[in-house]
mmCIF file of N, CA and C in Angstrom:
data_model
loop_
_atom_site.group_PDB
_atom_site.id
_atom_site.type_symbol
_atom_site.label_atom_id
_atom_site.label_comp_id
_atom_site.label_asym_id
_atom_site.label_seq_id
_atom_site.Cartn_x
_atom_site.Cartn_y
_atom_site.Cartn_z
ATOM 1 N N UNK A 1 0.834 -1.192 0.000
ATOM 2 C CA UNK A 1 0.000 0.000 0.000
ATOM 3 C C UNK A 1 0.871 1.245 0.000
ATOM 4 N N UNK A 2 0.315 2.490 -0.426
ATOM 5 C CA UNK A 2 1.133 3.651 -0.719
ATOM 6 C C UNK A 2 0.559 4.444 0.598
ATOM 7 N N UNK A 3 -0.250 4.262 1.773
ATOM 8 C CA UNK A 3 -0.411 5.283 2.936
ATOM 9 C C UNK A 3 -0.967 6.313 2.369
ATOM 10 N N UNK A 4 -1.838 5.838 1.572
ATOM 11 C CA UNK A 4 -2.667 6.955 1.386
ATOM 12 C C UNK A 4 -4.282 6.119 1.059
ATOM 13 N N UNK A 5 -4.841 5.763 2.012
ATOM 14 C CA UNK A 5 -5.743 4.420 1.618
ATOM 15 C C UNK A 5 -6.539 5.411 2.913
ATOM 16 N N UNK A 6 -7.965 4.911 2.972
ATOM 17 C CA UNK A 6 -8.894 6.021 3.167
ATOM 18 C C UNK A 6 -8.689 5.935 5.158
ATOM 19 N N UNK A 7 -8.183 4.723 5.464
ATOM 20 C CA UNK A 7 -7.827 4.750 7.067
ATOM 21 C C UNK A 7 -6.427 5.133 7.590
ATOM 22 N N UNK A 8 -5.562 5.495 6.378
ATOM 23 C CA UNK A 8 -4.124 6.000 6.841
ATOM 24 C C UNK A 8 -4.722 7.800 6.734
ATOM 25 N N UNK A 9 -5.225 8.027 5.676
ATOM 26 C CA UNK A 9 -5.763 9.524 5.978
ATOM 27 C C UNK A 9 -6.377 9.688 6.965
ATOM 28 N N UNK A 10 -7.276 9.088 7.176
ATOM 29 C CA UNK A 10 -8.057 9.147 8.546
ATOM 30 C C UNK A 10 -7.304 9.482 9.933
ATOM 31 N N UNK A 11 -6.581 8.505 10.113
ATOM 32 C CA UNK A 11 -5.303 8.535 11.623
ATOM 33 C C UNK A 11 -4.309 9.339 11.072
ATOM 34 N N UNK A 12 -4.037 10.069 10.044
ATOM 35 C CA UNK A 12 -3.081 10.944 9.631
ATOM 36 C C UNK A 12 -3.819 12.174 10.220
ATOM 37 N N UNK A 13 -5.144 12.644 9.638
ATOM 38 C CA UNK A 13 -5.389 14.099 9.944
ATOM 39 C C UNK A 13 -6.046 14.015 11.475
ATOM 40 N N UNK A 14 -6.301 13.202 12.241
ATOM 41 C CA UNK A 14 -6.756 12.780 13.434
ATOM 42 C C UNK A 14 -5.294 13.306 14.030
ATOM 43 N N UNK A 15 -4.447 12.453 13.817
ATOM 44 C CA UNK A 15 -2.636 12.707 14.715
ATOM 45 C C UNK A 15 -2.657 14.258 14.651
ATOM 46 N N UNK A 16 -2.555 14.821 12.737
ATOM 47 C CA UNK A 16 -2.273 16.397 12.774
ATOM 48 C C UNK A 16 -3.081 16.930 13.565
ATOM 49 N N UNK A 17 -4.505 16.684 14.079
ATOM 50 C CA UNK A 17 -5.433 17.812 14.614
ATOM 51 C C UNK A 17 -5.032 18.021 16.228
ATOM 52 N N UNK A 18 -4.346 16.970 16.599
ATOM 53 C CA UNK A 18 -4.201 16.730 17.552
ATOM 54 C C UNK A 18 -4.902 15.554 18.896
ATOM 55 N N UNK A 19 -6.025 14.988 17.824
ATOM 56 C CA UNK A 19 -7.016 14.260 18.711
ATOM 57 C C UNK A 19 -6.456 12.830 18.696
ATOM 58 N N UNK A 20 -6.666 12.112 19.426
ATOM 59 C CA UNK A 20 -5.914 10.852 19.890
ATOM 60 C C UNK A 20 -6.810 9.487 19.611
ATOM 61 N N UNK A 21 -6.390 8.637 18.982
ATOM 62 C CA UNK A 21 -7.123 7.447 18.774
ATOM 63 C C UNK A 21 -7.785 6.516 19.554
ATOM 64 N N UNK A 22 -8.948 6.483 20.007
ATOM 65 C CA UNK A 22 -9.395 5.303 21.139
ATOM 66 C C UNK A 22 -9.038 4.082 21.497
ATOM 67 N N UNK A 23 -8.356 3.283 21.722
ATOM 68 C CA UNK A 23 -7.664 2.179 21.233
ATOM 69 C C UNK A 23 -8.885 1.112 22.926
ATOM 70 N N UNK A 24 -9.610 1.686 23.553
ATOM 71 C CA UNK A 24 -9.997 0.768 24.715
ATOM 72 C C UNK A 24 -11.384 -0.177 24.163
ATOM 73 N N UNK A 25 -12.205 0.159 23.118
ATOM 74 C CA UNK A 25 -12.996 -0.285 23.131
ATOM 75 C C UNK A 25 -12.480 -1.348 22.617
ATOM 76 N N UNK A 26 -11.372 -1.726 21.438
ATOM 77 C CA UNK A 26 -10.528 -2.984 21.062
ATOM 78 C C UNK A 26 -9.819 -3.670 21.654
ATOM 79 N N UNK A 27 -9.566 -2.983 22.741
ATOM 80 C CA UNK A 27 -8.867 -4.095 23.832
ATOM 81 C C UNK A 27 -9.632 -4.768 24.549
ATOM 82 N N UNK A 28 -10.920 -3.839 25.080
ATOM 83 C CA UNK A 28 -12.023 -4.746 25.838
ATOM 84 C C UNK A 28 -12.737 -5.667 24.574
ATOM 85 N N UNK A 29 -12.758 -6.079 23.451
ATOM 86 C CA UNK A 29 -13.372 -6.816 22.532
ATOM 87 C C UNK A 29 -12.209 -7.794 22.776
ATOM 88 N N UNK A 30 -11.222 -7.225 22.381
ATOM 89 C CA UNK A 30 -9.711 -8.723 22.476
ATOM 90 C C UNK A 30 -9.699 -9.487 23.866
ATOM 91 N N UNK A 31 -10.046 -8.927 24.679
ATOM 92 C CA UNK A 31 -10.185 -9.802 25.963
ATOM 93 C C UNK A 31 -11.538 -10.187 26.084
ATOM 94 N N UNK A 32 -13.000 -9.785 25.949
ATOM 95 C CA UNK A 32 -14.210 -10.344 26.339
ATOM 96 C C UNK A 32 -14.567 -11.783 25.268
ATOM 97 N N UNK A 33 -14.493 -11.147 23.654
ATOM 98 C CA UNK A 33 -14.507 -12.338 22.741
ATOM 99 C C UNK A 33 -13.803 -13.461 23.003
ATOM 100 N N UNK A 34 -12.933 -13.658 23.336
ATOM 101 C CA UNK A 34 -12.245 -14.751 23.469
ATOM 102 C C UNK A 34 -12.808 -15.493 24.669
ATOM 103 N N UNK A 35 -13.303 -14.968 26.048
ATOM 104 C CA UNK A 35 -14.156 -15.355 26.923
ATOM 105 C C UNK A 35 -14.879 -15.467 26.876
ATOM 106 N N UNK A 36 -15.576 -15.079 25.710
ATOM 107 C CA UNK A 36 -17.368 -15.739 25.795
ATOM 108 C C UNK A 36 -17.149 -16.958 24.706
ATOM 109 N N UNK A 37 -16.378 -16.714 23.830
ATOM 110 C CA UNK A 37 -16.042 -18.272 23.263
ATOM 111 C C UNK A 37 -15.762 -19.613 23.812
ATOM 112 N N UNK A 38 -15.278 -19.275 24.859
ATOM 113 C CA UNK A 38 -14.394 -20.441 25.758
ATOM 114 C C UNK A 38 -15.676 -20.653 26.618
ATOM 115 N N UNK A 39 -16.533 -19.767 27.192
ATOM 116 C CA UNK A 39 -17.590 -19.955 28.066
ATOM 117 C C UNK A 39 -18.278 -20.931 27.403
ATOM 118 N N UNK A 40 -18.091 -20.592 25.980
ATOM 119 C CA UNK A 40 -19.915 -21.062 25.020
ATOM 120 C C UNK A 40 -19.392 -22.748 24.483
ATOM 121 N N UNK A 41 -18.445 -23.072 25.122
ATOM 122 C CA UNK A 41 -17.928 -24.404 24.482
ATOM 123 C C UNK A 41 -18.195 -24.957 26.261
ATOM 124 N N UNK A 42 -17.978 -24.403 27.223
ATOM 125 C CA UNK A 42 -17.728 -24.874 28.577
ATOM 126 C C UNK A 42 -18.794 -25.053 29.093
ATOM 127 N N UNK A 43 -20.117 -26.022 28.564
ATOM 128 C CA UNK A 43 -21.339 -25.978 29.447
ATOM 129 C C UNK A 43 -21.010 -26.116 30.938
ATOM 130 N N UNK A 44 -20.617 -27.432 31.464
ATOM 131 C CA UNK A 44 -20.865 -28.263 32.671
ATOM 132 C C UNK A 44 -19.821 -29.321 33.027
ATOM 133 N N UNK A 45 -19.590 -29.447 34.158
ATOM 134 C CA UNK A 45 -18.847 -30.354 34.460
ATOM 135 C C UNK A 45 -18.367 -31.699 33.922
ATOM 136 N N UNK A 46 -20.228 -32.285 33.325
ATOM 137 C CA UNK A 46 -19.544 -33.158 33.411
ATOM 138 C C UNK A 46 -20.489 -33.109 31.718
ATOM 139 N N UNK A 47 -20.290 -34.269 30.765
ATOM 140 C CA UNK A 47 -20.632 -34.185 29.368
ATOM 141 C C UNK A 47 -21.880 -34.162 29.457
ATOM 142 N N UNK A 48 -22.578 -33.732 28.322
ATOM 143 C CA UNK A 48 -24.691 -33.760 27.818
ATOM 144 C C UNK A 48 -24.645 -34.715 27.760
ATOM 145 N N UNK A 49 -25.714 -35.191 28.309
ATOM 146 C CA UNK A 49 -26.268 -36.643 27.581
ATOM 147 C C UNK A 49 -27.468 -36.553 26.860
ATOM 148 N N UNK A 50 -27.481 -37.287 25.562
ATOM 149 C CA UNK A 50 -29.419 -37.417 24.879
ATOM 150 C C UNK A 50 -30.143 -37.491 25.666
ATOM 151 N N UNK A 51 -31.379 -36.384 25.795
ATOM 152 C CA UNK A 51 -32.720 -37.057 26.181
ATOM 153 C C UNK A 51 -33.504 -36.886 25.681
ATOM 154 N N UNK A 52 -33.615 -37.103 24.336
ATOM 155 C CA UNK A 52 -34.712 -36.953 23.805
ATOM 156 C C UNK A 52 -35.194 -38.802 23.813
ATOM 157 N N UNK A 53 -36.539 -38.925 23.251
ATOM 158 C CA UNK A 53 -37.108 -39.914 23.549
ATOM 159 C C UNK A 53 -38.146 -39.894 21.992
ATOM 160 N N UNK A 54 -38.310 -41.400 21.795
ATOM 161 C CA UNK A 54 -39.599 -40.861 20.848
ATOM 162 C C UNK A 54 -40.758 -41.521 22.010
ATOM 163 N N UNK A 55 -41.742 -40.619 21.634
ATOM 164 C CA UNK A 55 -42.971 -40.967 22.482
ATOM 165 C C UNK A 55 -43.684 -40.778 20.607
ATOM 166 N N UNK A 56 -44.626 -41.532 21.072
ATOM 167 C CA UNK A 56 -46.014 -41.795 19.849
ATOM 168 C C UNK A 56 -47.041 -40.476 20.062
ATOM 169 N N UNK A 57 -47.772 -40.022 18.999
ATOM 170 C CA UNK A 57 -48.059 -38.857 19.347
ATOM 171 C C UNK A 57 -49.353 -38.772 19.738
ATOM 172 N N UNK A 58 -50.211 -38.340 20.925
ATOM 173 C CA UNK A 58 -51.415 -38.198 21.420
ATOM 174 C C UNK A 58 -52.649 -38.834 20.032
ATOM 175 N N UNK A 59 -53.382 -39.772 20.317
ATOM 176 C CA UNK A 59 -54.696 -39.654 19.732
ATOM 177 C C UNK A 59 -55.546 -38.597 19.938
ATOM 178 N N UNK A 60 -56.264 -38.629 18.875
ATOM 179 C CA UNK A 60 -56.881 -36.955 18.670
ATOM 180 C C UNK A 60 -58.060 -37.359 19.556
ATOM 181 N N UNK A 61 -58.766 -36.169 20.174
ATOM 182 C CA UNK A 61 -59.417 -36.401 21.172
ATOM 183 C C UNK A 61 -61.114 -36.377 20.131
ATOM 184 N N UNK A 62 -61.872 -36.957 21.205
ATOM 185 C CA UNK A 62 -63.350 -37.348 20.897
ATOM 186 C C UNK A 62 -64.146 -37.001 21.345
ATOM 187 N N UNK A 63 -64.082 -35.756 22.227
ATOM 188 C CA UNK A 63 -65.171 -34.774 22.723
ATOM 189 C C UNK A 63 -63.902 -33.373 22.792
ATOM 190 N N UNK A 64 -64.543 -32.244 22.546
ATOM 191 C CA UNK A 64 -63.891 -30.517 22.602
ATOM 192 C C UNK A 64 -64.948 -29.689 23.205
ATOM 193 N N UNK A 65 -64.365 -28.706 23.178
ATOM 194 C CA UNK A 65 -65.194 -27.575 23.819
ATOM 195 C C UNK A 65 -64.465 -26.307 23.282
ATOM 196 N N UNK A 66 -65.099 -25.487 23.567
ATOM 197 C CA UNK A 66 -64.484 -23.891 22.719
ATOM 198 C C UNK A 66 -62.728 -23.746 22.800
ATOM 199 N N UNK A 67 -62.359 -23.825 21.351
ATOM 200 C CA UNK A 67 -61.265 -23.390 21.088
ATOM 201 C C UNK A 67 -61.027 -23.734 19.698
ATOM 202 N N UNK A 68 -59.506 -23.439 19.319
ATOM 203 C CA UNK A 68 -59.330 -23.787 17.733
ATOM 204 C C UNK A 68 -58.574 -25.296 18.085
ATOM 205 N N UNK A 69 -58.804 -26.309 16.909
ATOM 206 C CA UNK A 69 -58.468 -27.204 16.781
ATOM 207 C C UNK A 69 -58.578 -27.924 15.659
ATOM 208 N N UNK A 70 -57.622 -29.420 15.245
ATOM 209 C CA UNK A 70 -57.248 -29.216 13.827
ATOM 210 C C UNK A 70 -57.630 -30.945 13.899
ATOM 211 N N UNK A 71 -58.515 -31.336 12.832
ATOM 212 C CA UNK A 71 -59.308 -32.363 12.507
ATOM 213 C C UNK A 71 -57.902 -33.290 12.024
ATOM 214 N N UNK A 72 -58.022 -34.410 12.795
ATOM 215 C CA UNK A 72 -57.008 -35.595 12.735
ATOM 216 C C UNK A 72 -55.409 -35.416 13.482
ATOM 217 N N UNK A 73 -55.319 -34.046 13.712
ATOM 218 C CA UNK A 73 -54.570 -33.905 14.906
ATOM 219 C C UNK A 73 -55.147 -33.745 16.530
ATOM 220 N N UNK A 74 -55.560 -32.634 16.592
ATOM 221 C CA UNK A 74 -56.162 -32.317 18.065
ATOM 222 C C UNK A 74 -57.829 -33.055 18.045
ATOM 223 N N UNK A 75 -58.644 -32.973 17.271
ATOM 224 C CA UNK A 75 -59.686 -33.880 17.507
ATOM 225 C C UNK A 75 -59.814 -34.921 16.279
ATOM 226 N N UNK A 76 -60.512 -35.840 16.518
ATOM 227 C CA UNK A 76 -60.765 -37.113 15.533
ATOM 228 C C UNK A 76 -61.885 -36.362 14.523
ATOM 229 N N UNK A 77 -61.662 -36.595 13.130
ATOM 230 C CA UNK A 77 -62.029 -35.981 12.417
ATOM 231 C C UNK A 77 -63.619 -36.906 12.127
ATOM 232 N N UNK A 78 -64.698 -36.529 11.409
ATOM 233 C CA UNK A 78 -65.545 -37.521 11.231
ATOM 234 C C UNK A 78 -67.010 -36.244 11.570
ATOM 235 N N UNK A 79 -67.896 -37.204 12.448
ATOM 236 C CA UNK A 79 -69.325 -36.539 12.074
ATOM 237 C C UNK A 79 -69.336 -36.259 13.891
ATOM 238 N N UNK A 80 -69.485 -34.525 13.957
ATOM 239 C CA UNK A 80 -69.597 -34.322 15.653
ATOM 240 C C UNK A 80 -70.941 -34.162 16.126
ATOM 241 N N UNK A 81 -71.288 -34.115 17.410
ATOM 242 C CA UNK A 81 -72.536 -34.084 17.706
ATOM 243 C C UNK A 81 -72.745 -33.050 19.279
ATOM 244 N N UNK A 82 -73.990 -31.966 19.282
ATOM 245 C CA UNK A 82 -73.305 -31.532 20.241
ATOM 246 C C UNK A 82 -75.232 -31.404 20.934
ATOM 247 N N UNK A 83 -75.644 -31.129 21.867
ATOM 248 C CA UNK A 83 -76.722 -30.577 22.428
ATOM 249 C C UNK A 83 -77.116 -29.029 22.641
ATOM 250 N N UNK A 84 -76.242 -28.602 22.265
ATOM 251 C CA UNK A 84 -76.070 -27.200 22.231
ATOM 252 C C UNK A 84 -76.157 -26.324 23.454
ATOM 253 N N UNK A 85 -76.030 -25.077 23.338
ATOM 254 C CA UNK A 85 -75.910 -24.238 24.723
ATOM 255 C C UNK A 85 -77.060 -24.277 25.703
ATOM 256 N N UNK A 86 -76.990 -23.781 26.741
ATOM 257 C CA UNK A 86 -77.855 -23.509 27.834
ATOM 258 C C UNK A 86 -79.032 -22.875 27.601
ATOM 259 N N UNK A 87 -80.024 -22.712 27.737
ATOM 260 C CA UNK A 87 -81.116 -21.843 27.959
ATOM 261 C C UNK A 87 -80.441 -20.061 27.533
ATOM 262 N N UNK A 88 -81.067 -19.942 26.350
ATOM 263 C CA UNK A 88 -80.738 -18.273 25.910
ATOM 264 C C UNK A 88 -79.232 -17.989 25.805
ATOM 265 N N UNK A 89 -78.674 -19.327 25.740
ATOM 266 C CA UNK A 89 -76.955 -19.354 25.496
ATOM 267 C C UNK A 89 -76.656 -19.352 23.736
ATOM 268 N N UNK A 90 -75.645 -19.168 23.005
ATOM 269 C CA UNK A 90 -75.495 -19.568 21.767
ATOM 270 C C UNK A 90 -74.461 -19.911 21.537
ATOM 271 N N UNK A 91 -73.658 -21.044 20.729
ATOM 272 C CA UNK A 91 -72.219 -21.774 20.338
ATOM 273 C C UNK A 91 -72.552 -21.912 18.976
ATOM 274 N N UNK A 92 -71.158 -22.130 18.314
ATOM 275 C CA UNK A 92 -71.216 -22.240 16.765
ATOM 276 C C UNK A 92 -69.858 -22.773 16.812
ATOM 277 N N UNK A 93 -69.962 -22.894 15.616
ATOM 278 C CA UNK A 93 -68.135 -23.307 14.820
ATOM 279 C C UNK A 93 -68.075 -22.690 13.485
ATOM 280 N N UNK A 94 -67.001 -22.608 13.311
ATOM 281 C CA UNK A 94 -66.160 -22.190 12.083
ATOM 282 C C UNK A 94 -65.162 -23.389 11.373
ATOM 283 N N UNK A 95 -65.319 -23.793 10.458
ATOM 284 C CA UNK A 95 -64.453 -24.564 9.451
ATOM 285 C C UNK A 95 -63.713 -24.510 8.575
ATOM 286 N N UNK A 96 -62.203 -24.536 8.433
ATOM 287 C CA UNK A 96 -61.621 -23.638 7.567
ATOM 288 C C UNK A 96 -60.403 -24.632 6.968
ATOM 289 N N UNK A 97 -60.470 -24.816 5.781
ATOM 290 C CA UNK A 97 -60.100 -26.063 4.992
ATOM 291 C C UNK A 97 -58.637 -25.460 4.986
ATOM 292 N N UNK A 98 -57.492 -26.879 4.762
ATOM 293 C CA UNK A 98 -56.075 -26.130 5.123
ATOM 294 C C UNK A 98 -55.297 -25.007 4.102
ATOM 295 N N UNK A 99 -56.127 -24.972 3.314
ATOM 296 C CA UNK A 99 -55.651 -23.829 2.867
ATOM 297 C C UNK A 99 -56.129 -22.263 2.880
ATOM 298 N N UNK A 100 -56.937 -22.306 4.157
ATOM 299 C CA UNK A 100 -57.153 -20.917 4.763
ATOM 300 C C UNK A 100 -58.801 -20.362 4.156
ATOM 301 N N UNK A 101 -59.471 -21.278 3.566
ATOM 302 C CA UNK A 101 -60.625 -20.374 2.867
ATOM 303 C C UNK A 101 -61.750 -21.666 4.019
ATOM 304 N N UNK A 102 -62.288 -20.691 4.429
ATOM 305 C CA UNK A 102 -63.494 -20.893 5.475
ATOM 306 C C UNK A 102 -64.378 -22.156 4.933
ATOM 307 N N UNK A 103 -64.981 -23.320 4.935
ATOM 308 C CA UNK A 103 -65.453 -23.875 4.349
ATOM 309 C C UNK A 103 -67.384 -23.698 5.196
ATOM 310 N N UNK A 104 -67.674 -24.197 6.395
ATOM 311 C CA UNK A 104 -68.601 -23.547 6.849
ATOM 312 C C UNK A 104 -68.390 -23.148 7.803
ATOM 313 N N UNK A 105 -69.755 -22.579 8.488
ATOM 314 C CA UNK A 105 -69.774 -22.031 9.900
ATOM 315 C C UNK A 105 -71.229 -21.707 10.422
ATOM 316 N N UNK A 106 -71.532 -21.836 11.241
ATOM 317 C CA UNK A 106 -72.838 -21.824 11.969
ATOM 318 C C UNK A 106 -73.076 -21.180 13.519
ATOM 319 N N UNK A 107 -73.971 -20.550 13.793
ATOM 320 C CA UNK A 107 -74.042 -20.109 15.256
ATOM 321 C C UNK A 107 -75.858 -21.340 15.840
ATOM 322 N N UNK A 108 -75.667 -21.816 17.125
ATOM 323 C CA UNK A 108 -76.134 -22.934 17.548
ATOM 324 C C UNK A 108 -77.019 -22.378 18.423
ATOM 325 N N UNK A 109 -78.013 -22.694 18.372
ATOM 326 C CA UNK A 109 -79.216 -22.101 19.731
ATOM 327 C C UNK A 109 -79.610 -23.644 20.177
ATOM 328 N N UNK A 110 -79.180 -24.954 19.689
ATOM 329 C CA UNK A 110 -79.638 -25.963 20.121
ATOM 330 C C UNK A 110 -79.015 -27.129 19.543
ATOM 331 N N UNK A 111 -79.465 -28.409 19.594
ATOM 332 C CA UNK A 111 -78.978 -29.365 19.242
ATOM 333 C C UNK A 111 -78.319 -29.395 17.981
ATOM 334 N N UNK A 112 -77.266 -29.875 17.618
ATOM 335 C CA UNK A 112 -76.232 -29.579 16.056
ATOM 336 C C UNK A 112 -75.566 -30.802 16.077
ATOM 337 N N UNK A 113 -75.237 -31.137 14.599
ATOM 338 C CA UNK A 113 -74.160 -32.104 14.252
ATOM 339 C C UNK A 113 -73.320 -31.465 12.822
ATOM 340 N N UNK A 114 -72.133 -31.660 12.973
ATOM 341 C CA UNK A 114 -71.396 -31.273 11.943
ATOM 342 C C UNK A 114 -70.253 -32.352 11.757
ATOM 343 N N UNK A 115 -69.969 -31.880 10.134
ATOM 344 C CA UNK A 115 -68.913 -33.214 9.716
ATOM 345 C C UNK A 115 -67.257 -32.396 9.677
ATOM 346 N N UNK A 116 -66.204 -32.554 10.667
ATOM 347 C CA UNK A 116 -64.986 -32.412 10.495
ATOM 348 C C UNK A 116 -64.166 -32.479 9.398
ATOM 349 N N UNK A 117 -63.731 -32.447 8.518
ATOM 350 C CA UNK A 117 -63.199 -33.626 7.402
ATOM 351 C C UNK A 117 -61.008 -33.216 8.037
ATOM 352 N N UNK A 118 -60.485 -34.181 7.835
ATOM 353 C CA UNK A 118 -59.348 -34.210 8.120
ATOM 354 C C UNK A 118 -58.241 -33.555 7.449
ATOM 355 N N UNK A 119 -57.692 -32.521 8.466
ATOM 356 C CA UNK A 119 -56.500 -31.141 7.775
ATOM 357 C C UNK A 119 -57.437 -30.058 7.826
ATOM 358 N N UNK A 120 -58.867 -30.231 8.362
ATOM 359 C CA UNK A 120 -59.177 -28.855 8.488
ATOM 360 C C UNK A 120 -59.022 -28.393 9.850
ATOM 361 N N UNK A 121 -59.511 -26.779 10.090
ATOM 362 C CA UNK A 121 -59.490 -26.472 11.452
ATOM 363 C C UNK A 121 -60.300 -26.278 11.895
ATOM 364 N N UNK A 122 -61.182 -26.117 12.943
ATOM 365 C CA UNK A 122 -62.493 -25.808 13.554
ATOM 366 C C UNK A 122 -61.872 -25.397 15.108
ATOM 367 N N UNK A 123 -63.195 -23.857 14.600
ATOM 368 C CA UNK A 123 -63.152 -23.139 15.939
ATOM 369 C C UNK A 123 -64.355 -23.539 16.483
ATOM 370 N N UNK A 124 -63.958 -23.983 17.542
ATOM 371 C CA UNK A 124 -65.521 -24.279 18.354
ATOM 372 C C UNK A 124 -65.605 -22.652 19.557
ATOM 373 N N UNK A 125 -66.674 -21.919 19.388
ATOM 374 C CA UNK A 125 -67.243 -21.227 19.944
ATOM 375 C C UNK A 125 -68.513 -21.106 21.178
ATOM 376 N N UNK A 126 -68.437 -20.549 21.983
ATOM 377 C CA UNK A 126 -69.854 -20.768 23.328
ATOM 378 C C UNK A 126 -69.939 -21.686 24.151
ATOM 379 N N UNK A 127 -70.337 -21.995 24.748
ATOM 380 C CA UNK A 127 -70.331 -23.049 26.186
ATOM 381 C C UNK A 127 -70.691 -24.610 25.359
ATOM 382 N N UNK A 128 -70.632 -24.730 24.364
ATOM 383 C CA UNK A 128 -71.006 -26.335 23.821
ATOM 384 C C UNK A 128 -69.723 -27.194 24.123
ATOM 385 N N UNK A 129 -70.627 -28.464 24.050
ATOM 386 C CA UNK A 129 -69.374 -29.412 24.208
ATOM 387 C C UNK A 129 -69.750 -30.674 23.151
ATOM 388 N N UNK A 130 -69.028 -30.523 22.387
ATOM 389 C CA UNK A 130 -68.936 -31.264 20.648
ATOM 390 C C UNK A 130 -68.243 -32.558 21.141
ATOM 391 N N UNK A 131 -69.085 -34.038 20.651
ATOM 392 C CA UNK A 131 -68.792 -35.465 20.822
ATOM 393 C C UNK A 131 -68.660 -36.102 19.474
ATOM 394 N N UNK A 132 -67.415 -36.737 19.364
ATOM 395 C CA UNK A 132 -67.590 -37.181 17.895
ATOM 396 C C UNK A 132 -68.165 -38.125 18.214
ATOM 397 N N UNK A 133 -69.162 -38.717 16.930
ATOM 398 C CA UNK A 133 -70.178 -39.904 16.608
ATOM 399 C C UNK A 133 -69.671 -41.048 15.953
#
């Protein structure tokens, strides 16, 4: 290099002005980096061991109640059946096929059955409690 490259000017007219170069924030990087490296390799005394496990994954359940849930994962997909809300109560569901476009939905003043189909989602809404058939 010929010392004239845009960081030799730099610490050149810095020296002429008289102002002095910081040199602490690079020393505290040269000593902390190297310690958090050595930390980040140094879990624990003594070595990890695996724990992971396979467990089989929950059967989908066969009665729900208000929330979102996903046909052949969280509930068993198929034909549900519900008695509907309380006296002057109202529940419904929402059905929404996996690619995001709503398929049905209903609000319940009484006895209802609806068909799940599997990969969709259903919001169950209101005090009902939905039994698959």
């Amino acid at each position: 290099m010929d010392g004239n490259g845009p960081y030799e000017r730099y610490y050149a007219e810095r020296e002429a002005s008289g102002q002095r170069t910081v040199l602490w924030p690079w020393a505290l990087l040269a000593l902390v980096v190297p310690l958090l490296l050595v930390r980040s390799f140094v879990v624990a005394d003594e070595p990890a061991e695996a724990t992971a496990t396979h467990q089989a994954a929950p059967a989908p359940a066969r009665e729900a109640e208000q929330g979102v849930h996903r046909a052949g994962v969280d509930v068993e997909p198929g034909t549900w059946t519900t008695d509907g809300p309380g006296s002057g109560a109202e529940c419904g569901y929402t059905r929404t096929a996996a690619d995001g476009v709503e398929v049905a939905s209903a609000r319940l003043h009484g006895p209802a059955a609806a068909r799940f189909l599997d990969g969709e989602s259903v919001v169950l809404t209101g005090g009902c409690t939905w039994t698959a058939g």
